[in-house]
PDB file of C-alpha atoms and ligand atoms in Angstrom:
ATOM      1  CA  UNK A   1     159.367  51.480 109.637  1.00 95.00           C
ATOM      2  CA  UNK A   2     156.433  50.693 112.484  1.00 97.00           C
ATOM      3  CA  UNK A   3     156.116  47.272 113.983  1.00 98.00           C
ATOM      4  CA  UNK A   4     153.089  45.945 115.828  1.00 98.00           C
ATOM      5  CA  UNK A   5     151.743  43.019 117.769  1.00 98.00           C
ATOM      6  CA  UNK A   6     148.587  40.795 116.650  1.00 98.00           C
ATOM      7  CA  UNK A   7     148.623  38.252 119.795  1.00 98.00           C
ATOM      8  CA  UNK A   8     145.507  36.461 118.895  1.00 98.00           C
ATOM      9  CA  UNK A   9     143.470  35.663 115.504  1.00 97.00           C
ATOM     10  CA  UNK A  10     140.806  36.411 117.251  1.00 97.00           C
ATOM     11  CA  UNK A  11     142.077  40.153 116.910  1.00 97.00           C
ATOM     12  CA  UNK A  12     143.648  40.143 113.178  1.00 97.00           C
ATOM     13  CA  UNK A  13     140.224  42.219 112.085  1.00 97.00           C
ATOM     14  CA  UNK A  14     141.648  45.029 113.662  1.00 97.00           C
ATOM     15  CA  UNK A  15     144.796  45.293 111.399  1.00 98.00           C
ATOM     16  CA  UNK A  16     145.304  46.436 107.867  1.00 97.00           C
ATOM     17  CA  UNK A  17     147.930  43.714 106.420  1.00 98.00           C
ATOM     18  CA  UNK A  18     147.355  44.900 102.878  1.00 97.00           C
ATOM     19  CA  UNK A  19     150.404  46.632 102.961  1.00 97.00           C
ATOM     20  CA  UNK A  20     152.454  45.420 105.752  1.00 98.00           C
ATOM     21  CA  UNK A  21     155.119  42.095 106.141  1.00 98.00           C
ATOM     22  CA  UNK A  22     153.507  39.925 107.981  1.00 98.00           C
ATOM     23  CA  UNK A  23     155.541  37.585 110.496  1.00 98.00           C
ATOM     24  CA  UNK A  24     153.290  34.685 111.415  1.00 98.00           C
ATOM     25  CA  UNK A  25     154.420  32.898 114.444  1.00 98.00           C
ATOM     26  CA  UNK A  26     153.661  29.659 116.442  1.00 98.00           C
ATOM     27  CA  UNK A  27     156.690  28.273 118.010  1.00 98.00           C
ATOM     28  CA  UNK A  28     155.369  25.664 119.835  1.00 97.00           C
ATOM     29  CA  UNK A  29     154.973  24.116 117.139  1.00 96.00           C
ATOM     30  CA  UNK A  30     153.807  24.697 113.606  1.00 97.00           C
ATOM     31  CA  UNK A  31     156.329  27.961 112.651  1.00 98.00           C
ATOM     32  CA  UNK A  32     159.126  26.076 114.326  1.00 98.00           C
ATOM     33  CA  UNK A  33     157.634  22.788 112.209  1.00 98.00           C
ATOM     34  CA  UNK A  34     158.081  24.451 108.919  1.00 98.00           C
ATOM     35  CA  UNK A  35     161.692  26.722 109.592  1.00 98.00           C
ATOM     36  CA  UNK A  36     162.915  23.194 110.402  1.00 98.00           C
ATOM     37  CA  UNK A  37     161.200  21.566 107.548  1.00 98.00           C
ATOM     38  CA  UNK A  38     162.428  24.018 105.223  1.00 98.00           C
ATOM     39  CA  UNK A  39     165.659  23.743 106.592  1.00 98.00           C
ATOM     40  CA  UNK A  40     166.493  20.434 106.320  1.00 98.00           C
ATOM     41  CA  UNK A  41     165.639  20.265 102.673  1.00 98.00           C
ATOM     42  CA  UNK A  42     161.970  20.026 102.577  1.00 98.00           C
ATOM     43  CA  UNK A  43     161.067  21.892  99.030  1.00 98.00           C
ATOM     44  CA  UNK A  44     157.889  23.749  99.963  1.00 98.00           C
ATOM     45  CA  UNK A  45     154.746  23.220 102.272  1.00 98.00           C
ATOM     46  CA  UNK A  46     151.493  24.418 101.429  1.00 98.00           C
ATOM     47  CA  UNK A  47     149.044  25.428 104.906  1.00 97.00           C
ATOM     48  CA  UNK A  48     145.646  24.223 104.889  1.00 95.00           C
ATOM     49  CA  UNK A  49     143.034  24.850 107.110  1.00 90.00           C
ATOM     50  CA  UNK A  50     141.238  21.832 107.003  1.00 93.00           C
ATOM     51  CA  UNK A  51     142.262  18.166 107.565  1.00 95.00           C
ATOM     52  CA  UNK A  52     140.271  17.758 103.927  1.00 96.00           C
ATOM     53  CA  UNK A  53     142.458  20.026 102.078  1.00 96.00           C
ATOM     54  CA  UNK A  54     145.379  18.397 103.452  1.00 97.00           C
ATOM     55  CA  UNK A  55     143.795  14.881 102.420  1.00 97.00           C
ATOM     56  CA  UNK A  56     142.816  16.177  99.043  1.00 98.00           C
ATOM     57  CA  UNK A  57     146.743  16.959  98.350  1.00 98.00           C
ATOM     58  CA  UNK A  58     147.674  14.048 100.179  1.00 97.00           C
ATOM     59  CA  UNK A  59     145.762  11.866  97.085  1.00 97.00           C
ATOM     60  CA  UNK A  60     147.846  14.740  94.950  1.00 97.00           C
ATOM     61  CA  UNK A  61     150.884  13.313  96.209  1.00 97.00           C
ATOM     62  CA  UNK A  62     151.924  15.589  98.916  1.00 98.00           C
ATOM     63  CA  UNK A  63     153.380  14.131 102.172  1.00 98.00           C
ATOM     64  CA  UNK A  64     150.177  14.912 104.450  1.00 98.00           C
ATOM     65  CA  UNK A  65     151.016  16.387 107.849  1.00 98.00           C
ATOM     66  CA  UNK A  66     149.272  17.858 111.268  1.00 94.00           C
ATOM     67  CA  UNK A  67     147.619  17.610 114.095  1.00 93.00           C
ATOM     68  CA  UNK A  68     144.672  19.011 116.175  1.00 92.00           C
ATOM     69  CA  UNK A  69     144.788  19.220 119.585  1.00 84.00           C
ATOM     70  CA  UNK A  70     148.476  18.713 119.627  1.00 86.00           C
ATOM     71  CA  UNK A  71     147.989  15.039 118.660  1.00 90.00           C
ATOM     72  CA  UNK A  72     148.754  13.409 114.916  1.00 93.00           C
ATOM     73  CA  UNK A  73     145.781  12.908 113.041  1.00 94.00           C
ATOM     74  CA  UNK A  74     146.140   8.805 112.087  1.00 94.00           C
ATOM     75  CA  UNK A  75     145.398   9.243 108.509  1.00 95.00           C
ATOM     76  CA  UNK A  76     148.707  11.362 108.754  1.00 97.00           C
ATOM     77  CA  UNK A  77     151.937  10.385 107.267  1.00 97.00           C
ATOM     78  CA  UNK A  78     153.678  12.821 110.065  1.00 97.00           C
ATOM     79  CA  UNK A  79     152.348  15.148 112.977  1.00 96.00           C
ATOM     80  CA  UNK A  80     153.514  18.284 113.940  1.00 96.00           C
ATOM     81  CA  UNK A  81     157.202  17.792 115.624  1.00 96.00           C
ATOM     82  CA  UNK A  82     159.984  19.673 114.124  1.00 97.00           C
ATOM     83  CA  UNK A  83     161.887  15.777 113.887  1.00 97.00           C
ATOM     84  CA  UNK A  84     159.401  14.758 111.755  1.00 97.00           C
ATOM     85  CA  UNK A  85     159.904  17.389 109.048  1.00 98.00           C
ATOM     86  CA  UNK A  86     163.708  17.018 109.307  1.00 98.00           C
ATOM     87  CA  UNK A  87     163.730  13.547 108.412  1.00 98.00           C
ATOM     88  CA  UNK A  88     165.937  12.982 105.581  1.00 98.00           C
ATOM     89  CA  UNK A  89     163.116  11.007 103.065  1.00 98.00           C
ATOM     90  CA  UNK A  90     161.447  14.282 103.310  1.00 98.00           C
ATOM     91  CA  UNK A  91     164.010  16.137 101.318  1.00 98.00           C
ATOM     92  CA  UNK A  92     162.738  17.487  98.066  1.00 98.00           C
ATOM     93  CA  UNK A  93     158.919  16.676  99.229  1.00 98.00           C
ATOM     94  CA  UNK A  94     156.107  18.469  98.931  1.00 98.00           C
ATOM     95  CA  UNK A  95     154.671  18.432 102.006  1.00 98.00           C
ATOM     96  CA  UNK A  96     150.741  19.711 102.546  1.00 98.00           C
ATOM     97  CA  UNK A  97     150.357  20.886 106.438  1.00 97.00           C
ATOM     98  CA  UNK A  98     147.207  21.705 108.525  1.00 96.00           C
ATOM     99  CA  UNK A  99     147.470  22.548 112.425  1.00 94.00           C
ATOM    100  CA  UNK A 100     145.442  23.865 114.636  1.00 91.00           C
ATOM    101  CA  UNK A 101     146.317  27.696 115.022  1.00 93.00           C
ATOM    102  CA  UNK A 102     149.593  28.331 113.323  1.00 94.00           C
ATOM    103  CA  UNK A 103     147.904  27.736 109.375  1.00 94.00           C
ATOM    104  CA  UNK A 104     145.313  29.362 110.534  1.00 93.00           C
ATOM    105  CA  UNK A 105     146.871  32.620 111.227  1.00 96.00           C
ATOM    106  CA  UNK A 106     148.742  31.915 107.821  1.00 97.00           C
ATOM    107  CA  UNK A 107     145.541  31.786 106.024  1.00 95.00           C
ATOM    108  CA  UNK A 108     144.230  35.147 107.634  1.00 96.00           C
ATOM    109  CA  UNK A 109     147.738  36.744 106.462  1.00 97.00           C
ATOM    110  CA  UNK A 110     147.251  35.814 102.608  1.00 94.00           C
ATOM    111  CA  UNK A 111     146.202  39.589 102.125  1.00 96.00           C
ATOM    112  CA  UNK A 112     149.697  40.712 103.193  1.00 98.00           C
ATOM    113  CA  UNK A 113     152.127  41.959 100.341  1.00 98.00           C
ATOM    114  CA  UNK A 114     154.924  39.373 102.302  1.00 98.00           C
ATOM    115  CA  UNK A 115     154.017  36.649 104.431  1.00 98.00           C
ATOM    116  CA  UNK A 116     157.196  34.981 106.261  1.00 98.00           C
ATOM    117  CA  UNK A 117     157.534  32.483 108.600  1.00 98.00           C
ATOM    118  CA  UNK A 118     159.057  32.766 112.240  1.00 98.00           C
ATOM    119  CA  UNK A 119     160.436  31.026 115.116  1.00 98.00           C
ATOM    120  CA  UNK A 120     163.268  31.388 117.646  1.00 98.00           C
ATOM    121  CA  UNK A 121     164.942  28.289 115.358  1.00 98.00           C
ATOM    122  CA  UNK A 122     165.264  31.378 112.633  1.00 98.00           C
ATOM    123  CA  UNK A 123     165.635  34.294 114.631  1.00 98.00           C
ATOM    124  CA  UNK A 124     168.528  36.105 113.123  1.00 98.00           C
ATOM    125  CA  UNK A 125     167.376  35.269 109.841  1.00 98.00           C
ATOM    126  CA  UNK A 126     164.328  37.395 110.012  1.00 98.00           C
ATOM    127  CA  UNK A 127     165.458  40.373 112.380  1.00 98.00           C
ATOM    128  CA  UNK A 128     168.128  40.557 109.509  1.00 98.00           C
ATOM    129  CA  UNK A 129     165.530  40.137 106.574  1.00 98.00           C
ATOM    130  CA  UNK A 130     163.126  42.604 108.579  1.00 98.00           C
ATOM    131  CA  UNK A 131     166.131  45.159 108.807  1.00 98.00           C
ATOM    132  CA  UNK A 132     165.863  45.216 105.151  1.00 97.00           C
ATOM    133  CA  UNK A 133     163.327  46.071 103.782  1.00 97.00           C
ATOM    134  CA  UNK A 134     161.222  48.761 104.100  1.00 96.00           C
ATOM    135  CA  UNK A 135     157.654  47.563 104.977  1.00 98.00           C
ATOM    136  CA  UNK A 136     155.497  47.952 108.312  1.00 97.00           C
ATOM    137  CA  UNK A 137     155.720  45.365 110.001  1.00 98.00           C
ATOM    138  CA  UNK A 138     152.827  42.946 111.956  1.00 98.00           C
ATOM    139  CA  UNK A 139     153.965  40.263 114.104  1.00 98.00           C
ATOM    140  CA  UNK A 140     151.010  37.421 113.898  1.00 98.00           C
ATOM    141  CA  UNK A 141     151.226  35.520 116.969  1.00 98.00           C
ATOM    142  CA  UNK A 142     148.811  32.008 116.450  1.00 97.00           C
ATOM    143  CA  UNK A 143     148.033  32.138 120.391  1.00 96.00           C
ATOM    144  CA  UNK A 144     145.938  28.815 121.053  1.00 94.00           C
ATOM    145  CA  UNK A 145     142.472  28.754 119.380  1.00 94.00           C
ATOM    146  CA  UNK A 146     141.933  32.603 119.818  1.00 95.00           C
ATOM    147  CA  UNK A 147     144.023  33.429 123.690  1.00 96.00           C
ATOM    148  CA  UNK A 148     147.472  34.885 124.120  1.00 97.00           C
ATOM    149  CA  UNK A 149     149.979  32.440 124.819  1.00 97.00           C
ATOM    150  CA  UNK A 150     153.402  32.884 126.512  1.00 98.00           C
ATOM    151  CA  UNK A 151     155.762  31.376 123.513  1.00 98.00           C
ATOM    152  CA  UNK A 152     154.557  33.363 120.366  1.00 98.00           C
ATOM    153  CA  UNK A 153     154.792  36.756 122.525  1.00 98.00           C
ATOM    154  CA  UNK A 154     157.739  36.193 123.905  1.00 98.00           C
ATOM    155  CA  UNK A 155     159.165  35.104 120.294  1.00 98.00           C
ATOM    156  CA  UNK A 156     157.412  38.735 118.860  1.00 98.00           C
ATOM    157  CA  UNK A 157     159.134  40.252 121.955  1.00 98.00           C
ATOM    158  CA  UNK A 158     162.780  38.641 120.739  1.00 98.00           C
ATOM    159  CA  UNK A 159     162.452  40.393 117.059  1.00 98.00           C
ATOM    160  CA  UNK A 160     161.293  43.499 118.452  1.00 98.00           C
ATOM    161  CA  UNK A 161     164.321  43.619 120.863  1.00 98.00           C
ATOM    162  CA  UNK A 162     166.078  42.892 117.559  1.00 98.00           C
ATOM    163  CA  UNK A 163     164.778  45.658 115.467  1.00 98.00           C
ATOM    164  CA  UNK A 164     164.833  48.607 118.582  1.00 96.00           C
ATOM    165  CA  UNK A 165     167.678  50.227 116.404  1.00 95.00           C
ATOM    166  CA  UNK A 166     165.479  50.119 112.892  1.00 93.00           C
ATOM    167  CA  UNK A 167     161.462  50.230 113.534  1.00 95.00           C
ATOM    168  CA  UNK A 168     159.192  52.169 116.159  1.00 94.00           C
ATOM    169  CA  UNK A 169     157.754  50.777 118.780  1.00 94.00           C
ATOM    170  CA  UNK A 170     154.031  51.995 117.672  1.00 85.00           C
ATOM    171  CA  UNK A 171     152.061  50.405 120.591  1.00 97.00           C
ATOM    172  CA  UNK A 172     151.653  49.093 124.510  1.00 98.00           C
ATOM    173  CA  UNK A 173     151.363  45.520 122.340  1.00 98.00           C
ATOM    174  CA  UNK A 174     155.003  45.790 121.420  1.00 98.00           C
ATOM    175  CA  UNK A 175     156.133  47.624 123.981  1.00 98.00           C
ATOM    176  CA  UNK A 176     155.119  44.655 126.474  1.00 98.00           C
ATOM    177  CA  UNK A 177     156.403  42.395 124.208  1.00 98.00           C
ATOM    178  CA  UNK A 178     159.857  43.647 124.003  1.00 98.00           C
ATOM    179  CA  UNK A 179     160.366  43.813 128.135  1.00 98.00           C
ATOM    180  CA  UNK A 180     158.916  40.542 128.421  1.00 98.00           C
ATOM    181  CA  UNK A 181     161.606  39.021 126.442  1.00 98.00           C
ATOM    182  CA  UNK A 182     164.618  41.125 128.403  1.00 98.00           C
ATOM    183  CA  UNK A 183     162.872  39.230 131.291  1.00 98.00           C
ATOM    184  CA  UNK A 184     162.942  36.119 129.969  1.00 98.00           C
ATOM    185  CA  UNK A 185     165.676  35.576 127.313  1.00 98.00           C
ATOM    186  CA  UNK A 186     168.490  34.056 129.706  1.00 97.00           C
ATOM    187  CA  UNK A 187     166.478  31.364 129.991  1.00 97.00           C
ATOM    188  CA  UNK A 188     164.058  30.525 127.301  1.00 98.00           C
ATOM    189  CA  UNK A 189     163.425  26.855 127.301  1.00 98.00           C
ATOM    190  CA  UNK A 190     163.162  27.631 131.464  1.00 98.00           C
ATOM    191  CA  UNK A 191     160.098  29.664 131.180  1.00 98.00           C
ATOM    192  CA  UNK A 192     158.693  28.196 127.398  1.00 98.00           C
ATOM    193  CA  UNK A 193     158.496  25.147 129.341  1.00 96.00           C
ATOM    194  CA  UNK A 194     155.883  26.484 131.701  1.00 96.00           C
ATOM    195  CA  UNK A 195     153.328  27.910 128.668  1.00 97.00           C
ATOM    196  CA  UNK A 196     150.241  26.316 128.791  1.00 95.00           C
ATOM    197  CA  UNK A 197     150.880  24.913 125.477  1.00 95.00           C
ATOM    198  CA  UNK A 198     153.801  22.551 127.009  1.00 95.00           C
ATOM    199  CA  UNK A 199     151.619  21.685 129.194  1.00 93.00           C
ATOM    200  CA  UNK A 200     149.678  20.345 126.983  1.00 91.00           C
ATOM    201  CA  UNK A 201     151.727  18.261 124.906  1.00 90.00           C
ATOM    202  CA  UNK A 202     153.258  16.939 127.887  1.00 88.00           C
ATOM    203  CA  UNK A 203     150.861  14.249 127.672  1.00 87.00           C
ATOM    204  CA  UNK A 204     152.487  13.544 124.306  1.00 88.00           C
ATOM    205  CA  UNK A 205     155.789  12.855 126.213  1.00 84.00           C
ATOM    206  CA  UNK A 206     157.478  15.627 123.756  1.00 88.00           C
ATOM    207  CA  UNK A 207     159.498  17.341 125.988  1.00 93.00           C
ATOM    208  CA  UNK A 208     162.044  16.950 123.391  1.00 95.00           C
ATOM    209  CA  UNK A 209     160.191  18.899 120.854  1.00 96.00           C
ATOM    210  CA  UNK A 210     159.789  21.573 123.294  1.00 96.00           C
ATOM    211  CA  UNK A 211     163.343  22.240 124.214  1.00 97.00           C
ATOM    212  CA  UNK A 212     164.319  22.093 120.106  1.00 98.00           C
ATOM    213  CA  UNK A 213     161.602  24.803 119.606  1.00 98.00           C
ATOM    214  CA  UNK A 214     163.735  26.999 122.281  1.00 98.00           C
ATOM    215  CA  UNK A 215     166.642  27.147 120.392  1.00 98.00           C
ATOM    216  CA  UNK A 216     168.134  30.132 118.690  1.00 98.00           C
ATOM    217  CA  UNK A 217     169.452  30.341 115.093  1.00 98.00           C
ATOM    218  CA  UNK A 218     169.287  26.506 113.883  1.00 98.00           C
ATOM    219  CA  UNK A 219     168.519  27.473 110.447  1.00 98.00           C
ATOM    220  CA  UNK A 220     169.288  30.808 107.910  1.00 98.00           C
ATOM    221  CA  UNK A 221     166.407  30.223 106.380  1.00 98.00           C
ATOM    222  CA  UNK A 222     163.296  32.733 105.943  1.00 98.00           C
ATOM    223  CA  UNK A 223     160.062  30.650 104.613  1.00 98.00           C
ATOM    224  CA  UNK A 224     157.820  33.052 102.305  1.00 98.00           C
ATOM    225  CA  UNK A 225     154.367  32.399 101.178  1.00 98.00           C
ATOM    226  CA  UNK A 226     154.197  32.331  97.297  1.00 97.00           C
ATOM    227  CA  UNK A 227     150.988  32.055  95.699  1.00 95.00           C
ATOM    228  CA  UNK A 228     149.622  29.498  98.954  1.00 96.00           C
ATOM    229  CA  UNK A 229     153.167  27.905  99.482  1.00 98.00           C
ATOM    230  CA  UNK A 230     156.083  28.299 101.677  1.00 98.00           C
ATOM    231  CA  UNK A 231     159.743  28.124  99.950  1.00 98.00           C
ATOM    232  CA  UNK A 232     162.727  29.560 101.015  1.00 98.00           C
TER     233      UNK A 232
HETATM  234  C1  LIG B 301     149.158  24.737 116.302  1.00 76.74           C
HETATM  235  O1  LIG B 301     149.230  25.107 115.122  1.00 76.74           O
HETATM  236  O2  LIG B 301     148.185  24.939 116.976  1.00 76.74           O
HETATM  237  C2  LIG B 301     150.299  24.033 116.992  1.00 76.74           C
HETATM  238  O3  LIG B 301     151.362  23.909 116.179  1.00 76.74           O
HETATM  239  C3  LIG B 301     149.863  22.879 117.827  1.00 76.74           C
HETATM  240  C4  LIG B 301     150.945  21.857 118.155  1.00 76.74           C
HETATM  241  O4  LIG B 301     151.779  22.083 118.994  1.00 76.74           O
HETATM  242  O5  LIG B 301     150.953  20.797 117.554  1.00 76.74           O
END
């Protein structure tokens, strides 16, 4: 099987996902948000791209959850940390998400044949899922409202390192990828804390989310999309 890199929506137009799995990722925060969810019992969460969706589903009776900018939106019942989806009254929910890039690259994935969800707090689970089956592959990487970002390549870089045995390295995209994460994997919450994107919700004082979004293998769990909702 091949494997590529999408590091931007901004360049998803140049990629065929009608017959690929798609990986979406956004580890700081809405991929990590939704593994963690998902893990802790939440039953499914449905991506919107619009803060009206979400509302619309929120009067439907879904728990309504988000943020632009990084910051809750107040009409919110929770933003976009991954403590906030673990919380235990959220088990069994329904919960109806809109962020600012990471449902966003979901939405542009819908065409895919599989659509799962990724983030360093599920890495083994998906190297293992993408080891079997049989699909290209397309690592979608959110980046921040169309630019690369350190987090989601180096996160595309960790399953690539974790597929070298299975899938071919098809392009510079992945081949960057994969030695930026040997560079960087002894450390990750070192140099994750120095994206742009922490820097940016530092003014949230969520330093806390940060580091949790750096760990490795907290959950088994592989979120799919099924007909416009993630379940695992
Ligand atoms: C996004 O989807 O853009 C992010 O998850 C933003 C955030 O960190 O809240």
């Amino acid at each position: 099987m091949k494997i590529d890199i999408c590091y931007t929506p901004e360049l998803i137009h140049q990629f065929d996902v009608s017959d690929k799995c798609v990986v979406v990722i956004d580890v700081l925060r809405a991929t990590s948000c939704m593994v963690a969810g998902l893990g802790s019992g939440v039953k499914s969460i449905k991506p919107v791209a619009t803060v009206e969706e979400c509302e619309a589903l929120g009067a439907q009776g879904y728990v309504m959850a988000g943020e632009r900018g990084g910051k809750k939106l107040d009409q919110f019942d929770i933003g976009n940390s991954p403590f906030d989806y673990m919380q235990s009254q959220f088990k069994g929910k329904d919960i109806a998400a809109t962020t600012t890039n990471g449902t966003r690259a979901i939405e542009l994935s819908k065409e895919a044949p599989e659509v799962i969800i990724g983030s360093f707090l599920n890495l083994s689970a998906i190297v293992d899922h993408l080891a079997s089956q049989s699909r290209d592959i397309l690592l979608f990487c959110a980046g921040w409202k169309g630019r690369y970002n350190l987090e989601d390549s180096l996160f595309a870089g960790a399953i690539c390192d974790g597929l070298k045995k299975h899938a071919e390295f098809t392009s510079d995209a992945v081949t960057a990828a994969f030695y930026l994460y040997e560079s960087m994997q002894k450390d990750l919450f070192y140099y994750i804390s120095r994206s742009n994107h922490a820097a940016r919700l530092s003014k949230f004082g969520i330093l806390k989310d940060i580091e949790y979004c750096s760990r490795t293998d907290e959950f088994e769990v592989v979120p799919k999309l099924n007909n416009g909702a993630l379940t695992i």
